[in-house]
PDB file of C-alpha atoms in Angstrom:
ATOM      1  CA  UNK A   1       0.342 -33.057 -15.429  1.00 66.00           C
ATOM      2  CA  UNK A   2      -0.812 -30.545 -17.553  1.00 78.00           C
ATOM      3  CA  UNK A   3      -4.616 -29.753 -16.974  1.00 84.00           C
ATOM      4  CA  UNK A   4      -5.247 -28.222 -20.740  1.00 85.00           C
ATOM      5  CA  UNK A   5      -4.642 -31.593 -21.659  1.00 86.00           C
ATOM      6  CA  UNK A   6      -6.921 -33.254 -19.407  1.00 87.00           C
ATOM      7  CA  UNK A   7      -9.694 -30.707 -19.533  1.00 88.00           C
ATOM      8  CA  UNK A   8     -10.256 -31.448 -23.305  1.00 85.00           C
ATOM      9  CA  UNK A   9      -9.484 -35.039 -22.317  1.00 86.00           C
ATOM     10  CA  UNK A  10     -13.102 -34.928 -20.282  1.00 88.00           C
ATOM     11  CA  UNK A  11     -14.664 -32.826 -23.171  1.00 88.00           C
ATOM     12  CA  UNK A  12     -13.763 -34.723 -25.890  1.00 86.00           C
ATOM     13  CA  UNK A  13     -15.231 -37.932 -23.951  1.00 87.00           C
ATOM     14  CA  UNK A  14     -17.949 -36.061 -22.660  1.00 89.00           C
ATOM     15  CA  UNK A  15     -19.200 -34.658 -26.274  1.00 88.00           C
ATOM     16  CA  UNK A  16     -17.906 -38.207 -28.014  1.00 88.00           C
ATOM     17  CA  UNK A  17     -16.043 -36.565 -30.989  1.00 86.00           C
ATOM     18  CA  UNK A  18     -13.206 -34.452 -31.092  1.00 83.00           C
ATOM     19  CA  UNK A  19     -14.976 -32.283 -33.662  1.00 85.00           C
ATOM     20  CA  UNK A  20     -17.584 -31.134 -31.084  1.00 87.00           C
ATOM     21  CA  UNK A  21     -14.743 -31.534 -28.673  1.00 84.00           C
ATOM     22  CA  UNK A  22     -12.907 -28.346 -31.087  1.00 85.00           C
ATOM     23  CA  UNK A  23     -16.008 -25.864 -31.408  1.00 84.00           C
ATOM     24  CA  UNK A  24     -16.027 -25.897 -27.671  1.00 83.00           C
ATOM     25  CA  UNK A  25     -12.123 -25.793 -26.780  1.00 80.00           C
ATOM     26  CA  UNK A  26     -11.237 -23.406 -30.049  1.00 81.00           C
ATOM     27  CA  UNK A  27      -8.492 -26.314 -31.296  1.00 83.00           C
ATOM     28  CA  UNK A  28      -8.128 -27.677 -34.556  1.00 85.00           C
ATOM     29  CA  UNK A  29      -9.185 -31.237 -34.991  1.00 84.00           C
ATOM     30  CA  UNK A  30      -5.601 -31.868 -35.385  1.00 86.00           C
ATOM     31  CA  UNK A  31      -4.441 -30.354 -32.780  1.00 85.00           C
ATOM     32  CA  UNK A  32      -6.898 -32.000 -30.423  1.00 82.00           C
ATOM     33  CA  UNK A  33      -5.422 -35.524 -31.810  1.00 86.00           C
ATOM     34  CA  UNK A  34      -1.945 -34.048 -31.601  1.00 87.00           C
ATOM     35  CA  UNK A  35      -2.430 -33.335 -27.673  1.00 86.00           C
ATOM     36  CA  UNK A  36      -4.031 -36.888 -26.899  1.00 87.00           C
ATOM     37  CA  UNK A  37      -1.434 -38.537 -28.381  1.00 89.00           C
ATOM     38  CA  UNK A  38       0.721 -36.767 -26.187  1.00 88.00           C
ATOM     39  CA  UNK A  39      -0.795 -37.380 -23.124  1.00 87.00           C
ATOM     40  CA  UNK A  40      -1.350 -40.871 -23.652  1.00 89.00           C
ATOM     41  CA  UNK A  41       2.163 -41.189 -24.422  1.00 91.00           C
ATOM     42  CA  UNK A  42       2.640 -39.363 -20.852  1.00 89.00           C
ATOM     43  CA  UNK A  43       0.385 -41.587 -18.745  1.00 88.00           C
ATOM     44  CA  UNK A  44       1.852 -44.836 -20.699  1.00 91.00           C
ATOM     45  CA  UNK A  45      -1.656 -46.513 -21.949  1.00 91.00           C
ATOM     46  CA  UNK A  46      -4.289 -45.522 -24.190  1.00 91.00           C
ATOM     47  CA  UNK A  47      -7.469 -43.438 -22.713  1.00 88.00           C
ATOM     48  CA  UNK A  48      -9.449 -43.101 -25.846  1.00 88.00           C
ATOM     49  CA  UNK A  49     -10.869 -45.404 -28.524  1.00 89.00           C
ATOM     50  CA  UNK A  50     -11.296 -44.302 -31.507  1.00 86.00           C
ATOM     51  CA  UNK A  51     -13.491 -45.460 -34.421  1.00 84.00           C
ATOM     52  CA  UNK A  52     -15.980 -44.353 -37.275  1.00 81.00           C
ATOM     53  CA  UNK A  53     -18.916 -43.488 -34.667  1.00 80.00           C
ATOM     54  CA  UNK A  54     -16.349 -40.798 -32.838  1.00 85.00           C
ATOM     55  CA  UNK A  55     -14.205 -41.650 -29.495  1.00 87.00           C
ATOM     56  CA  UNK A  56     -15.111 -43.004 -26.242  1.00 89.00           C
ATOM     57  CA  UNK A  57     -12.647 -43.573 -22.888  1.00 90.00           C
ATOM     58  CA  UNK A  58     -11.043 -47.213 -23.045  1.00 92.00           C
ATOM     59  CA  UNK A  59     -11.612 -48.656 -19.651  1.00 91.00           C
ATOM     60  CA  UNK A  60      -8.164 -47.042 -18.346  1.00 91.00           C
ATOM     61  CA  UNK A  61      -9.568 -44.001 -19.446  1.00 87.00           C
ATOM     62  CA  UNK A  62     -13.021 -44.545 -17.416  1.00 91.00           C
ATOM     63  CA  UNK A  63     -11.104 -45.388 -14.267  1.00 92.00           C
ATOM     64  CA  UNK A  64      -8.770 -41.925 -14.167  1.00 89.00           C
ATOM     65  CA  UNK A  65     -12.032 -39.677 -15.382  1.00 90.00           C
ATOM     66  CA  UNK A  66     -13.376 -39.377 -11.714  1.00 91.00           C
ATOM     67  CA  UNK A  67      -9.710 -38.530 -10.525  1.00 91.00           C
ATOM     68  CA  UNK A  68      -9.358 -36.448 -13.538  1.00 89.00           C
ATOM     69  CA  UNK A  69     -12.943 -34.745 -12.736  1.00 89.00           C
ATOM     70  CA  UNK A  70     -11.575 -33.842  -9.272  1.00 91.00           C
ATOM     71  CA  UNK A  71      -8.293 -32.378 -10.380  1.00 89.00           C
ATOM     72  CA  UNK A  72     -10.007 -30.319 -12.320  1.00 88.00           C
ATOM     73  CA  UNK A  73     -12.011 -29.273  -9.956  1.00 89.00           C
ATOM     74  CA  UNK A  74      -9.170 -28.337  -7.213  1.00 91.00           C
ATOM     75  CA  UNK A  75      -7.500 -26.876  -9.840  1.00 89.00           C
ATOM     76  CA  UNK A  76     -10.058 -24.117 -10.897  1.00 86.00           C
ATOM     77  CA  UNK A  77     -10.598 -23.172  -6.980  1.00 88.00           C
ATOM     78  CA  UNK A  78      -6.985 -22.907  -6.754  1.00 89.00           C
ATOM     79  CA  UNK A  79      -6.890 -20.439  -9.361  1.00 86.00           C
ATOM     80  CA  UNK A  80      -9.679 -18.543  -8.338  1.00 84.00           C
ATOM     81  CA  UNK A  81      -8.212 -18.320  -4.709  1.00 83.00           C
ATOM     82  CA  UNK A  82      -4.840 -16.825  -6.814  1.00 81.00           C
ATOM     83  CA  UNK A  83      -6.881 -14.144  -8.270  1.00 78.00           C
ATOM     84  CA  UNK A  84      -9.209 -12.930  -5.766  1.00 73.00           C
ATOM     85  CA  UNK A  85      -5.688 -12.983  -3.477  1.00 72.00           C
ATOM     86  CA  UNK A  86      -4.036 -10.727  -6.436  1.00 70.00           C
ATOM     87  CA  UNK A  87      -7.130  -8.733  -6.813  1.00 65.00           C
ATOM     88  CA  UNK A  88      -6.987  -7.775  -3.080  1.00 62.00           C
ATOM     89  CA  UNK A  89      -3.327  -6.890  -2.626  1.00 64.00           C
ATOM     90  CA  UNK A  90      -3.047  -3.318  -1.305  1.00 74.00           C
ATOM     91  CA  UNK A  91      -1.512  -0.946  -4.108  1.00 87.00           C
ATOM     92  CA  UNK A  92       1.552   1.230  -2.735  1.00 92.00           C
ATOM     93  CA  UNK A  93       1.825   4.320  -3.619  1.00 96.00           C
ATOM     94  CA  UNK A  94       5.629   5.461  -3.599  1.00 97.00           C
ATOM     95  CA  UNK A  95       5.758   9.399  -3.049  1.00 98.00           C
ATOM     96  CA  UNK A  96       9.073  11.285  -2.754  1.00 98.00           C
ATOM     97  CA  UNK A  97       9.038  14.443  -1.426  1.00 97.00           C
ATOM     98  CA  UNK A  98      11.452  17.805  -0.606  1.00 96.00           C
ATOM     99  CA  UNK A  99      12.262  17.391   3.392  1.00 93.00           C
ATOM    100  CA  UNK A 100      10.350  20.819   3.874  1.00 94.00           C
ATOM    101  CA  UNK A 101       6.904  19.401   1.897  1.00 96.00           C
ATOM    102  CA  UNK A 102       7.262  15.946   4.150  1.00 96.00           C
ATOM    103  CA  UNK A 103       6.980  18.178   7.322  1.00 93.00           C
ATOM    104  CA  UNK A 104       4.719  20.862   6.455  1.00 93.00           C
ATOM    105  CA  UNK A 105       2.380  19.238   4.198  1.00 96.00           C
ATOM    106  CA  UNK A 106       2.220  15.410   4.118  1.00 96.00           C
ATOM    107  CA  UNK A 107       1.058  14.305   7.291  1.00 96.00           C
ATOM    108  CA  UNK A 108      -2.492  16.838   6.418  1.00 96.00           C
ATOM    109  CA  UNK A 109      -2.457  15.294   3.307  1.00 97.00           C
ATOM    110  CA  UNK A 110      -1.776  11.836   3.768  1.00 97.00           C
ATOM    111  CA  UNK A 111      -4.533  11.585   6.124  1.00 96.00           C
ATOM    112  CA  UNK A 112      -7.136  12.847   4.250  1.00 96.00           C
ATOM    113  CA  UNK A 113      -5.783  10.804   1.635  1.00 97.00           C
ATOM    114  CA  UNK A 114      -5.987   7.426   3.725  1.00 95.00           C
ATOM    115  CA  UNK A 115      -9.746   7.953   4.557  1.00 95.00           C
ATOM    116  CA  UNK A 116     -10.776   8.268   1.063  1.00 94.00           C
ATOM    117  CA  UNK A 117      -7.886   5.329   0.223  1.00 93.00           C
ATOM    118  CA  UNK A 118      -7.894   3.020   2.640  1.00 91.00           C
ATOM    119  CA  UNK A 119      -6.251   0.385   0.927  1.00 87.00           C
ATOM    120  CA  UNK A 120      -3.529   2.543  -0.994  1.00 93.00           C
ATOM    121  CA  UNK A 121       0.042   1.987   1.397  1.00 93.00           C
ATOM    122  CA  UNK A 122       1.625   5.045   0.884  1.00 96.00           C
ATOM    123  CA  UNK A 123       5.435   4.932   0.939  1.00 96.00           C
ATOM    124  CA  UNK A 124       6.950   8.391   2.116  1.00 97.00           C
ATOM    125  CA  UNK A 125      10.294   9.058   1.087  1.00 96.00           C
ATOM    126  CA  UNK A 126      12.191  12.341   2.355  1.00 95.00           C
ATOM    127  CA  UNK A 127      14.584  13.722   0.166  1.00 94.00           C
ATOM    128  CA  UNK A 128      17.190  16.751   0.870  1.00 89.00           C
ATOM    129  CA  UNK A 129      18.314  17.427  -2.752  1.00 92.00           C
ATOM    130  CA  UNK A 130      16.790  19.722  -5.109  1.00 94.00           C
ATOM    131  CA  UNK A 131      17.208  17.220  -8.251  1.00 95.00           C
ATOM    132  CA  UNK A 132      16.807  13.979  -6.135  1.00 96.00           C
ATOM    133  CA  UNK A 133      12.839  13.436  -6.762  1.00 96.00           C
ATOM    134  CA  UNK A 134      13.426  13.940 -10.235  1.00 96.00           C
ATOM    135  CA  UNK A 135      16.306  10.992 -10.337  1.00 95.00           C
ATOM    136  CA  UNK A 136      14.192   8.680  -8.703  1.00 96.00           C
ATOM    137  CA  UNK A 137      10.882   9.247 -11.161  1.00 96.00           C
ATOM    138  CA  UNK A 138      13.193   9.056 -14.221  1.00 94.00           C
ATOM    139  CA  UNK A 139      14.368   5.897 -12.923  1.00 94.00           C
ATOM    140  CA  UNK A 140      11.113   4.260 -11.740  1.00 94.00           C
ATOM    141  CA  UNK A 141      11.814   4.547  -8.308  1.00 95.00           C
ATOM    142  CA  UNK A 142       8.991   6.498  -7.477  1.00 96.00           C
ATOM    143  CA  UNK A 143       5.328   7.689  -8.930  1.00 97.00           C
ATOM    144  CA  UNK A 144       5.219  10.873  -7.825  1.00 97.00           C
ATOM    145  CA  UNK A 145       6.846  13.669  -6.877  1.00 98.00           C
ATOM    146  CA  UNK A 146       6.786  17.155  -4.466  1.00 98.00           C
ATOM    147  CA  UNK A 147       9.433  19.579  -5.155  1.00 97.00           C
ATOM    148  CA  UNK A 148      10.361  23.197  -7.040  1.00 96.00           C
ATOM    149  CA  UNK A 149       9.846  23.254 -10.992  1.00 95.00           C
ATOM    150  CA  UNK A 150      13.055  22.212 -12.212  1.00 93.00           C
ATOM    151  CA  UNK A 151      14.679  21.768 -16.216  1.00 90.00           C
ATOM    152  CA  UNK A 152      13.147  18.253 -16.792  1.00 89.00           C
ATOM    153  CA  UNK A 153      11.293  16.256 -20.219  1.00 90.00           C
ATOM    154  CA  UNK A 154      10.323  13.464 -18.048  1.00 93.00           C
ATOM    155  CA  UNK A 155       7.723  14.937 -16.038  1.00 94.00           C
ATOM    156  CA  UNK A 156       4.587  15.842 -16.094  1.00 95.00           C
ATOM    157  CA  UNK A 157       4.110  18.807 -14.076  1.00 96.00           C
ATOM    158  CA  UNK A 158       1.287  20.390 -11.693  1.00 96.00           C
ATOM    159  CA  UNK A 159       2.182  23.695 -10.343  1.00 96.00           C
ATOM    160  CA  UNK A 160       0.879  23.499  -6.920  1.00 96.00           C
ATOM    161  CA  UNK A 161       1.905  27.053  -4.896  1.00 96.00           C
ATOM    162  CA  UNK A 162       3.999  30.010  -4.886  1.00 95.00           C
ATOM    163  CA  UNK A 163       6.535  29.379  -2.372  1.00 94.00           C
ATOM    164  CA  UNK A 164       8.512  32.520  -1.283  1.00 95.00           C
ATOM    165  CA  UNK A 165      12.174  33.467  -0.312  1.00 96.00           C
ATOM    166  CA  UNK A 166      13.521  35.177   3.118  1.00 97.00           C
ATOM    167  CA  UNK A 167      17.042  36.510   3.515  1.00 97.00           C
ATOM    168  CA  UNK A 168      17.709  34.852   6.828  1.00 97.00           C
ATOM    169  CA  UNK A 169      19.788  37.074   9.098  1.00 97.00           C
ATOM    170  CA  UNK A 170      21.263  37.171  12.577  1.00 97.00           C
ATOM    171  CA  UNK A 171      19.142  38.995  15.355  1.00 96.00           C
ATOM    172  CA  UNK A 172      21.191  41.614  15.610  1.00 96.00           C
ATOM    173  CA  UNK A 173      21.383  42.617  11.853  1.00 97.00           C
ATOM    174  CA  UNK A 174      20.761  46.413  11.351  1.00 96.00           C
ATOM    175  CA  UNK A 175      17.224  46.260   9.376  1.00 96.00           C
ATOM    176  CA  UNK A 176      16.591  49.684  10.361  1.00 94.00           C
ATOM    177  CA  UNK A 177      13.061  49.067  10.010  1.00 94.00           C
ATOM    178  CA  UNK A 178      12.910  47.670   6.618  1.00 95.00           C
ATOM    179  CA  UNK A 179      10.464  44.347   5.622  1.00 96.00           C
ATOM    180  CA  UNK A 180      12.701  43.761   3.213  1.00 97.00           C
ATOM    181  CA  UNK A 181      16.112  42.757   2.324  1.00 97.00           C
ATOM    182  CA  UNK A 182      17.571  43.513  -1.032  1.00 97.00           C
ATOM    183  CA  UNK A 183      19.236  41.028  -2.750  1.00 97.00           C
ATOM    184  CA  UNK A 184      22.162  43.227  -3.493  1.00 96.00           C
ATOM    185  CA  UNK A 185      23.108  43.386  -0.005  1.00 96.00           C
ATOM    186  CA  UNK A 186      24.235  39.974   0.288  1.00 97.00           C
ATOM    187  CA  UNK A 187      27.536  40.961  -1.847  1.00 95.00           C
ATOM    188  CA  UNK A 188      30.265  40.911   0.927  1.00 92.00           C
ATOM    189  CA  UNK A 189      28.639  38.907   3.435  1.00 95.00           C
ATOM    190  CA  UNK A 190      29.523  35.283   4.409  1.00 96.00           C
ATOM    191  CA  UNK A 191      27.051  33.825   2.386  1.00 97.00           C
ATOM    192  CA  UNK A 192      26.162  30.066   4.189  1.00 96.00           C
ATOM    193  CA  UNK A 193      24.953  27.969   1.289  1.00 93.00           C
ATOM    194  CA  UNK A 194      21.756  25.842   1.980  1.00 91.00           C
ATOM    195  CA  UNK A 195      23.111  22.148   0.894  1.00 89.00           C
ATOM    196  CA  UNK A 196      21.445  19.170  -1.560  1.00 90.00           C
ATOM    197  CA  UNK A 197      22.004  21.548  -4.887  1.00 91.00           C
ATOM    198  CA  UNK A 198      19.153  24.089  -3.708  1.00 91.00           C
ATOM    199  CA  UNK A 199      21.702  26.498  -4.589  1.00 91.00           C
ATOM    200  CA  UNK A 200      20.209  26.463  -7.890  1.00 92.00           C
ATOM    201  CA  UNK A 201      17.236  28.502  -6.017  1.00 90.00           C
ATOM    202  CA  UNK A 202      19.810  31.034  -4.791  1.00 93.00           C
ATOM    203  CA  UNK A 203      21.663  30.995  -7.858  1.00 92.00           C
ATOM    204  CA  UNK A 204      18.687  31.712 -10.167  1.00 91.00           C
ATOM    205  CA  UNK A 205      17.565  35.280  -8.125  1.00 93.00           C
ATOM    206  CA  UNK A 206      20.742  36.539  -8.150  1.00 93.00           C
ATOM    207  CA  UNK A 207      22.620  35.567 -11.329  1.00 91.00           C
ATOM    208  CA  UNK A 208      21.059  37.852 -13.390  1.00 92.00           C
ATOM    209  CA  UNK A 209      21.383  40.663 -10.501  1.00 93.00           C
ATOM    210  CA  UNK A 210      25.427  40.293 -11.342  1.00 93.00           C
ATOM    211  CA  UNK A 211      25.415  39.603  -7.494  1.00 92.00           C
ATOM    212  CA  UNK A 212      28.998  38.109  -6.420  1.00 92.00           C
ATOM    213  CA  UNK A 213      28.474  36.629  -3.023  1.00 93.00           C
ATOM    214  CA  UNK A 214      30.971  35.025  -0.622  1.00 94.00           C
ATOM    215  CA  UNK A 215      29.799  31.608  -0.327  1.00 94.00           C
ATOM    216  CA  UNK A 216      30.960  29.577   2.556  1.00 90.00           C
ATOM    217  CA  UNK A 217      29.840  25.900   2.208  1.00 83.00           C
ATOM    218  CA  UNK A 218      28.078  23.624   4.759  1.00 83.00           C
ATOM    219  CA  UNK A 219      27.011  20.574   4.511  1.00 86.00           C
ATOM    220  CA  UNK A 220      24.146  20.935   7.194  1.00 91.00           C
ATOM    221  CA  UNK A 221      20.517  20.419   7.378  1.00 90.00           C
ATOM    222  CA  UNK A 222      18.211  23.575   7.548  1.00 91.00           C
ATOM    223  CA  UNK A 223      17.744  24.046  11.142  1.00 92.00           C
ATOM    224  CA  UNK A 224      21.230  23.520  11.820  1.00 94.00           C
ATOM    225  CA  UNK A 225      21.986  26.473   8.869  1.00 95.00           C
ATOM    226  CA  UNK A 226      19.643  28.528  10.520  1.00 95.00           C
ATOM    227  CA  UNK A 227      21.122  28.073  13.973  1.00 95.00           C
ATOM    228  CA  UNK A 228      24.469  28.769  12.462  1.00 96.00           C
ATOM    229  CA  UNK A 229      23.265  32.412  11.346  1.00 97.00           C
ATOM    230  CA  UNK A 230      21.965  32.849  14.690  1.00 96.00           C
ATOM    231  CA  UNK A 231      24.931  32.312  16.491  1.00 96.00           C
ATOM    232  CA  UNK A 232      26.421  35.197  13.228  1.00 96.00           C
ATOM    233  CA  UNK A 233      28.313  32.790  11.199  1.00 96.00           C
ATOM    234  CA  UNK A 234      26.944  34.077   7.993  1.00 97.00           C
ATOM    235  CA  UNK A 235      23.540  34.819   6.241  1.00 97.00           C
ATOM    236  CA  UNK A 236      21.644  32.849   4.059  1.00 97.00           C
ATOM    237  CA  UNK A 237      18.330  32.664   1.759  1.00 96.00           C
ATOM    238  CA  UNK A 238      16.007  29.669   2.170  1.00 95.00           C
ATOM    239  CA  UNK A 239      12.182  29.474   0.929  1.00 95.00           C
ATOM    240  CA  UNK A 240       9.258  29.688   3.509  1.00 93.00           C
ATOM    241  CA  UNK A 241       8.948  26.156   3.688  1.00 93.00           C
ATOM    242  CA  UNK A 242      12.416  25.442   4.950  1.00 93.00           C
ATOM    243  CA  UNK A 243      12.481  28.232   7.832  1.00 92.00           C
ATOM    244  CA  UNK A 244       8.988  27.755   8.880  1.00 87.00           C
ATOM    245  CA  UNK A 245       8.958  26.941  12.878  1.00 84.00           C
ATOM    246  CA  UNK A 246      12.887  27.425  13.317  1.00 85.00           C
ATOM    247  CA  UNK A 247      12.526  31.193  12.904  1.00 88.00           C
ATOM    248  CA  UNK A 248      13.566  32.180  16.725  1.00 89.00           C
ATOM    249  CA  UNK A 249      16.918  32.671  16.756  1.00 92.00           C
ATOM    250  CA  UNK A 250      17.182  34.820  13.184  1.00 96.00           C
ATOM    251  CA  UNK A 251      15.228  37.692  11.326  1.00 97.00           C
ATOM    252  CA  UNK A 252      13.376  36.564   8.160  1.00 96.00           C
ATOM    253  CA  UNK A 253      12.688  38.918   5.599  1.00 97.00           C
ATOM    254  CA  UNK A 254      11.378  38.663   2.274  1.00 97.00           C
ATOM    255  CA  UNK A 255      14.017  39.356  -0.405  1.00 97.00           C
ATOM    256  CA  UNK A 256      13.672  42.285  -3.105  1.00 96.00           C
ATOM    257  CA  UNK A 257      13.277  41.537  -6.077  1.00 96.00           C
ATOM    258  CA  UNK A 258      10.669  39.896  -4.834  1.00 95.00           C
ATOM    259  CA  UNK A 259      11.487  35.831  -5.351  1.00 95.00           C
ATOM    260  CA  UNK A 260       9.464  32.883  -5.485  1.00 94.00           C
ATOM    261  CA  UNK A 261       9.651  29.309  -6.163  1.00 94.00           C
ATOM    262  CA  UNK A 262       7.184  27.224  -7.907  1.00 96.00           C
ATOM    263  CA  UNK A 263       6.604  24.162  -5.839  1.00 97.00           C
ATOM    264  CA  UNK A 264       4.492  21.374  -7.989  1.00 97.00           C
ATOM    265  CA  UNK A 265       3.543  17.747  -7.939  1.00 98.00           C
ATOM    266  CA  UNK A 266       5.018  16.050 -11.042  1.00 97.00           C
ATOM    267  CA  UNK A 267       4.600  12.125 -12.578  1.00 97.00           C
ATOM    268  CA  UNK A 268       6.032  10.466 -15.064  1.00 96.00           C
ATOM    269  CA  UNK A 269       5.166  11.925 -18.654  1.00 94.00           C
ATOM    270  CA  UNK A 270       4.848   8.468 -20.108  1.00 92.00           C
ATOM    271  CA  UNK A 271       3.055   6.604 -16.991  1.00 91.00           C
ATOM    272  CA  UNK A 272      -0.789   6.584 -16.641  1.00 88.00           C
ATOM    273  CA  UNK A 273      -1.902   8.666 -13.991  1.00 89.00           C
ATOM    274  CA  UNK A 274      -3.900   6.026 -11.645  1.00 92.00           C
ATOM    275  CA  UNK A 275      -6.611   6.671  -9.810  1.00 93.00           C
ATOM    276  CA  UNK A 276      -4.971   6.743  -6.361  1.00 95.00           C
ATOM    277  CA  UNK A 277      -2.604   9.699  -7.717  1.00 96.00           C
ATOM    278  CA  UNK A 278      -5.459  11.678  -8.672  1.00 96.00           C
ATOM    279  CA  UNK A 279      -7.256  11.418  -5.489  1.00 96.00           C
ATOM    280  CA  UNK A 280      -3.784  12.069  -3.892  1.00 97.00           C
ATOM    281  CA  UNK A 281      -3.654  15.297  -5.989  1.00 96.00           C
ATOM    282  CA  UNK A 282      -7.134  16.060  -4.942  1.00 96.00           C
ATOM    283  CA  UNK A 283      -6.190  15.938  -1.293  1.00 96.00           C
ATOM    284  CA  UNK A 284      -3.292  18.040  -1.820  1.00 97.00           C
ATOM    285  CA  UNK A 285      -4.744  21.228  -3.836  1.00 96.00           C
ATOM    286  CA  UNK A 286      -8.025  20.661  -1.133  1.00 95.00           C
ATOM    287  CA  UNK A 287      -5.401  21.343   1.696  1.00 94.00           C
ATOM    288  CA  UNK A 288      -3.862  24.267  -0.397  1.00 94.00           C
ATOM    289  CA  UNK A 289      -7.191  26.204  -0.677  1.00 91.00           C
ATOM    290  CA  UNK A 290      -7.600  25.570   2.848  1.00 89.00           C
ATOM    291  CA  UNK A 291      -4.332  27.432   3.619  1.00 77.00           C
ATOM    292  CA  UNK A 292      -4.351  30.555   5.603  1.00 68.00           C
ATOM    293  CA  UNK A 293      -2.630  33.367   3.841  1.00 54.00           C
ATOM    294  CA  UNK A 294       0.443  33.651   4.716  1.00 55.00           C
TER     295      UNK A 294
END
């Protein structure tokens, strides 16, 4: 039964004219007539008489209004229950984030982030591939993003912090007391290739160096990379984030040229920016000022 119908069905009786009945309901006269021929044609007897004086209910009409009057009723709670339940339906919040930013810096920003949004879920998702977070905003998967500046029109980006790069090296590499490791002297050494396309990191700082280097591939996470130049399989390069607490076994050195990558926050170019991202970007440059130097 379709209550449109019966809610001018109870105004229309109730005011005694369907032109009264239309400045209240915003129908045309017509159309008023139009819809109570229709739902007297759906009930199967007439429930309004009609003469030069206006309408009034017949007596089927008068027996149905205090049933009507009550479906009415339970009908408007119902939808009022609907919204308020809509209205308080936690948002989520999907974030997807290099492996390296999930360790080091979500869990300090997430909780700040959950006492000033308690009723944001926040749905973490890890990601070992350079390009990854960037597939996954283009295609909706996600609303924001934490990983390295990379070649994109979709997003709109925040750089966030400098992040910089470390020739990793076996223990027993002959440093002979430098703080430094050129990049140059990677040409001739097994060269073992961090995984998930952040070659393009190592690629950019050397490429234009003319730097040939003899990659050996692995398909490894980076603490098991890192072991494997510990145990002098090879040497790699891998940003501060990635070798930060797994640093035992190796020697970490900054590379010269000195390299960097921009690490940034990026949403979707043609997506609002809703208030639960921008209090999730407020967390995370709060936690970046609070940063000890490295």
């Amino acid at each position: 039964m379709d209550s449109k119908k019966l809610e001018i069905l109870m105004t229309a009786a109730d005011l005694g004219s369907f032109t009264k009945a239309s400045e209240v309901v915003g129908y045309t006269q017509s159309g008023l007539t139009h819809m109570m021929d229709a739902l007297e044609k759906e009930v199967g007897f007439p429930l309004l008489q009609r003469s030069h004086n206006g309408i009034q209910l017949t007596k089927q009409g008068e027996q149905l209004m205090p049933a009507i009057r009550e479906f009415l009723r339970a009908n408007a709670n119902l939808e009022n229950q609907i919204q308020r339940i809509a209205e308080e339906k936690e948002e989520v919040l999907r974030i997807a984030a290099y492996a390296s930013i999930a360790m080091q810096w979500m869990p300090t920003v997430l909780y700040r982030f959950k006492r000033i949004c308690p009723n944001v879920n926040v749905d973490l998702r890890m990601v070992d591939d350079a390009l990854q977070p960037f597939e996954l905003l283009e295609s909706g998967m996600t609303d924001v993003i934490f990983a390295s500046r990379q070649n994109s029109s979709i997003c709109d980006w925040i750089p966030l912090y400098n992040e910089t790069m470390y020739a990793i090296l076996p223990k027993d590499y002959p440093l002979n007391g430098r703080t430094s490791f050129p990049l140059e002297e990677f040409e001739g050494l097994d060269f073992l290739m961090p995984y998930g396309r952040f070659d393009i990191d190592v690629t950019s700082a050397i490429k234009p160096l003319g730097i040939k280097i003899n990659v050996k591939t692995s398909r490894v996470d980076d603490e098991t990379l890192i072991r494997m130049v510990g145990a002098g399989l090879g040497v790699s390069m891998m940003t501060e984030l990635m070798i930060r607490g797994r640093t035992d076994d190796v020697l970490c050195v900054p590379v010269t040229p000195a390299t960097i990558r921009e690490l940034g926050m990026g949403t979707h170019i043609k997506k609002k920016e809703t208030e639960s991202i921008q209090k999730l970007k407020e967390c995370m440059l709060q936690m970046l000022k609070e940063k000890p130097a490295r």
